[in-house]
Tab-separated table of C-alpha atoms in Angstrom:
chain	number	residue	atom	x	y	z
A	162	MET	CA	12.409	115.493	197.581
A	163	PRO	CA	9.706	118.158	198.750
A	164	GLY	CA	6.503	117.980	197.192
A	165	VAL	CA	5.559	120.432	194.238
A	166	GLN	CA	4.333	123.639	195.153
A	167	ASP	CA	5.587	122.916	199.010
A	168	THR	CA	8.958	124.955	197.910
A	169	ARG	CA	9.083	128.686	198.161
A	170	VAL	CA	11.203	131.632	198.023
A	171	CYS	CA	11.587	133.142	201.502
A	172	ALA	CA	14.517	135.403	200.847
A	173	VAL	CA	17.194	136.501	198.723
A	174	THR	CA	20.612	137.509	200.450
A	175	LEU	CA	22.980	140.276	198.832
A	176	PRO	CA	26.133	141.493	199.457
A	177	GLY	CA	26.482	145.357	200.437
A	178	GLY	CA	24.620	147.766	202.592
A	179	GLY	CA	21.270	149.183	202.566
A	180	GLU	CA	21.955	152.734	201.211
A	181	PRO	CA	21.278	151.861	197.373
A	182	TRP	CA	18.239	150.270	198.325
A	183	VAL	CA	17.210	153.508	200.299
A	184	ARG	CA	18.166	155.471	196.745
A	185	ALA	CA	15.823	152.904	194.970
A	186	GLY	CA	12.979	154.080	197.148
A	187	PHE	CA	12.844	151.140	199.782
A	188	GLU	CA	12.306	151.033	203.482
A	189	CYS	CA	15.596	149.610	204.637
A	190	ASP	CA	17.266	149.013	207.740
A	191	ALA	CA	20.994	147.527	208.270
A	192	ALA	CA	19.698	143.960	207.789
A	193	GLY	CA	17.158	144.777	204.829
A	194	PHE	CA	13.587	144.700	204.527
A	195	ALA	CA	10.661	142.608	203.337
A	196	ALA	CA	8.906	142.634	199.788
A	197	GLY	CA	5.493	140.827	200.650
A	198	ALA	CA	6.404	137.403	201.508
A	199	VAL	CA	10.069	137.597	200.586
A	200	ALA	CA	12.935	138.981	202.699
A	201	VAL	CA	15.687	140.732	201.072
A	202	VAL	CA	18.765	140.327	203.209
A	203	VAL	CA	21.656	142.727	203.057
A	204	GLY	CA	25.211	142.806	204.508
A	205	ARG	CA	24.765	139.355	205.697
A	206	PRO	CA	28.460	138.711	207.139
A	207	GLY	CA	30.100	136.021	204.793
A	208	ALA	CA	27.787	136.159	202.044
A	209	GLU	CA	29.203	135.722	198.639
A	210	GLY	CA	27.046	137.288	195.788
A	211	VAL	CA	23.346	136.932	195.424
A	212	ARG	CA	21.546	133.816	196.611
A	213	VAL	CA	17.858	132.758	196.624
A	214	VAL	CA	17.012	131.142	199.915
A	215	LEU	CA	14.235	128.494	199.430
A	216	ASP	CA	12.023	126.852	201.961
A	217	PRO	CA	13.289	124.260	202.296
A	218	PRO	CA	16.811	125.201	201.381
A	219	SER	CA	18.513	124.004	198.318
A	220	GLU	CA	21.797	125.174	196.483
A	221	LEU	CA	19.762	125.372	193.142
A	222	ASP	CA	22.925	124.898	191.084
A	223	GLY	CA	25.070	127.698	192.415
A	224	ALA	CA	22.113	130.155	192.639
A	225	GLY	CA	20.851	128.990	196.154
A	226	THR	CA	22.321	128.045	199.539
A	227	SER	CA	21.574	124.798	201.292
A	228	GLU	CA	22.242	126.346	204.606
A	229	PRO	CA	19.039	126.822	206.777
A	230	PHE	CA	18.452	130.283	206.982
A	231	PHE	CA	15.877	132.434	209.389
A	232	ALA	CA	14.621	135.192	206.953
A	233	PRO	CA	13.940	138.548	209.162
A	234	HIS	CA	11.318	141.380	208.556
A	235	LEU	CA	8.781	138.842	207.283
A	236	ASP	CA	6.672	139.762	210.720
A	237	GLN	CA	7.074	143.559	209.870
A	238	GLU	CA	4.899	145.965	207.973
A	239	PHE	CA	6.975	147.966	205.448
A	240	ASP	CA	5.608	150.949	203.606
A	241	HIS	CA	8.215	151.333	200.821
A	242	PRO	CA	8.111	154.965	199.029
A	243	ASN	CA	8.515	153.231	195.879
A	244	GLY	CA	5.183	151.277	196.622
A	245	VAL	CA	6.822	147.732	196.383
A	246	VAL	CA	4.422	144.917	197.841
A	247	GLY	CA	6.204	141.773	196.681
A	248	VAL	CA	8.760	140.085	194.438
A	249	ASP	CA	7.230	139.167	190.869
A	250	HIS	CA	10.194	137.096	189.582
A	251	ILE	CA	13.937	136.122	190.135
A	252	VAL	CA	15.971	135.668	186.976
A	253	VAL	CA	18.682	133.012	187.173
A	254	ALA	CA	21.157	132.477	184.599
A	255	THR	CA	22.859	128.969	183.594
A	256	PRO	CA	25.225	127.671	181.242
A	257	SER	CA	23.438	124.363	181.210
A	258	LEU	CA	19.597	124.746	181.134
A	259	SER	CA	19.149	121.095	181.344
A	260	ARG	CA	21.391	120.706	184.644
A	261	SER	CA	19.917	123.795	186.419
A	262	ARG	CA	16.203	122.563	185.567
A	263	ALA	CA	17.070	119.115	187.123
A	264	ALA	CA	18.456	120.976	190.432
A	265	MET	CA	15.228	123.139	190.417
A	266	LEU	CA	12.702	120.175	190.000
A	267	ASP	CA	14.811	118.168	192.611
A	268	ALA	CA	14.252	121.101	194.981
A	269	GLY	CA	10.414	120.659	194.610
A	270	LEU	CA	9.862	123.895	192.450
A	271	ASP	CA	6.712	123.654	190.151
A	272	LEU	CA	7.819	123.952	186.660
A	273	ARG	CA	5.285	125.782	184.620
A	274	LEU	CA	6.295	126.888	181.326
A	275	GLU	CA	9.160	126.422	179.089
A	276	ARG	CA	9.966	128.156	175.667
A	277	GLN	CA	12.470	129.552	173.515
A	278	ALA	CA	12.755	133.156	172.794
A	279	GLU	CA	14.740	135.575	170.243
A	280	ALA	CA	17.449	137.602	172.037
A	281	GLY	CA	19.953	139.747	170.337
A	282	ASP	CA	21.977	137.723	167.872
A	283	GLY	CA	20.629	134.249	169.237
A	284	THR	CA	18.032	132.180	170.812
A	285	ILE	CA	17.572	131.739	174.435
A	286	GLU	CA	15.952	128.993	176.722
A	287	GLN	CA	13.554	129.698	179.577
A	288	ALA	CA	11.970	127.740	182.071
A	289	PHE	CA	9.656	129.409	184.570
A	290	PHE	CA	9.116	127.671	188.041
A	291	LEU	CA	6.424	128.679	190.539
A	292	ALA	CA	8.081	129.502	193.925
A	293	GLY	CA	5.646	130.403	196.766
A	294	THR	CA	4.486	133.896	196.048
A	295	CYS	CA	6.948	134.642	192.915
A	296	VAL	CA	8.100	133.070	190.094
A	297	ILE	CA	11.933	131.754	189.283
A	298	GLU	CA	12.709	132.573	185.667
A	299	LEU	CA	15.629	130.359	184.519
A	300	VAL	CA	17.433	131.505	181.277
A	301	GLY	CA	20.127	129.717	179.177
A	302	GLY	CA	21.545	130.419	175.899
A	303	PRO	CA	24.702	131.528	173.815
A	304	GLY	CA	27.279	133.595	175.599
A	305	GLN	CA	26.759	132.350	179.070
A	306	PRO	CA	30.182	131.310	180.898
A	307	ASP	CA	30.836	127.902	182.187
A	308	GLY	CA	30.130	127.517	185.756
A	309	PRO	CA	27.193	127.383	188.321
A	310	ALA	CA	24.050	129.168	187.793
A	311	SER	CA	23.521	132.820	189.346
A	312	VAL	CA	21.072	135.414	189.855
A	313	TRP	CA	20.920	137.848	187.173
A	314	GLY	CA	18.157	140.090	188.575
A	315	ILE	CA	15.016	140.581	190.512
A	316	THR	CA	11.766	142.326	189.303
A	317	PHE	CA	9.411	143.537	192.298
A	318	VAL	CA	5.661	144.196	192.335
A	319	THR	CA	4.787	147.994	192.809
A	320	SER	CA	1.294	149.501	193.100
A	321	ARG	CA	2.960	152.815	192.412
A	322	LEU	CA	4.788	152.390	188.928
A	323	ASP	CA	3.654	155.765	187.241
A	324	CYS	CA	5.024	157.625	190.312
A	325	LEU	CA	8.849	155.910	190.130
A	326	PRO	CA	10.229	158.426	187.694
A	327	ALA	CA	9.168	161.473	189.888
A	328	LEU	CA	10.499	159.673	193.028
A	329	GLU	CA	12.986	161.329	195.065
A	330	GLY	CA	16.570	160.410	193.633
A	331	GLY	CA	14.727	159.324	190.410
A	332	PRO	CA	15.239	155.368	190.788
A	333	VAL	CA	13.984	154.713	187.191
A	334	ALA	CA	14.158	156.733	184.169
A	335	SER	CA	11.200	155.635	182.269
A	336	ILE	CA	8.363	152.967	181.998
A	337	LYS	CA	7.589	150.629	179.099
A	338	LYS	CA	5.475	147.792	178.209
A	339	ALA	CA	6.414	144.661	179.534
A	340	VAL	CA	6.370	141.169	177.574
A	341	GLN	CA	3.392	140.282	179.561
A	342	PRO	CA	0.336	141.673	177.887
A	343	GLY	CA	-1.391	144.652	179.822
A	344	ARG	CA	1.868	145.131	181.830
A	345	HIS	CA	4.261	147.548	182.300
A	346	ILE	CA	8.049	147.633	183.719
A	347	ALA	CA	10.737	150.202	184.766
A	348	VAL	CA	14.538	149.354	185.054
A	349	ALA	CA	16.388	150.803	188.027
A	350	ARG	CA	19.164	152.847	187.307
A	351	ARG	CA	22.480	151.341	187.249
A	352	GLU	CA	23.555	154.475	189.205
A	353	LEU	CA	22.001	153.571	192.212
A	354	GLY	CA	24.724	151.175	193.096
A	355	LEU	CA	22.389	148.085	193.640
A	356	PRO	CA	24.252	144.723	193.792
A	357	THR	CA	22.214	143.087	190.981
A	358	ARG	CA	19.834	144.172	188.229
A	359	VAL	CA	16.632	145.216	189.650
A	360	ALA	CA	13.309	146.046	187.905
A	361	PHE	CA	9.393	147.127	188.840
A	362	MET	CA	6.314	146.020	187.329
A	363	ASP	CA	2.594	146.700	188.053
A	364	PRO	CA	0.845	143.906	189.787
A	365	ARG	CA	-0.376	140.703	187.600
A	366	THR	CA	-3.857	141.241	186.223
A	367	SER	CA	-5.016	138.018	188.001
A	368	ALA	CA	-4.260	135.699	190.371
A	369	GLY	CA	-3.588	132.807	187.921
A	370	GLU	CA	-1.226	134.867	185.482
A	371	ARG	CA	2.136	133.351	185.513
């Protein structure tokens, strides 16, 4: 088993092409783009759903892939119009938090926090894993269908959050306070046609904030 803190997210693979990402303010070519240390790979032949690519690889109870994979773009400089400079966190939903939690620990991810939170009409369970430069937020609770874990959404870090509502195409409608104290978040409009839920946040206030 990899040592704790050795395992990191190196890429996320998603179905579909680059057009929705361009509408969301990303500099994106036919294969995707880089968001800091994480490659976002689009239109990969044979790709099914959204998958997290770890180094070293792991299936992550269905949310990842065990196939060795070279992440493109990480040696390129991207100046995204939306100001994205990295991935803040990836949300993974699971019908069995204990099962998925065990899979992430087996993959060598660093468990930093576990808690319960109120959501809608019930309580959800959350586990937060440090995975290189970003966090994987594992969420379980009532209403999750049986089956494997799956990627629910991606939140990017941007240095231009205040400018997003006025960006060409209006990738977000509004900005609001985030759960994390002192931070703000904006959710990408569904009309953009992105293959997963996407949000943008301002940078963390300190390197140790997780």
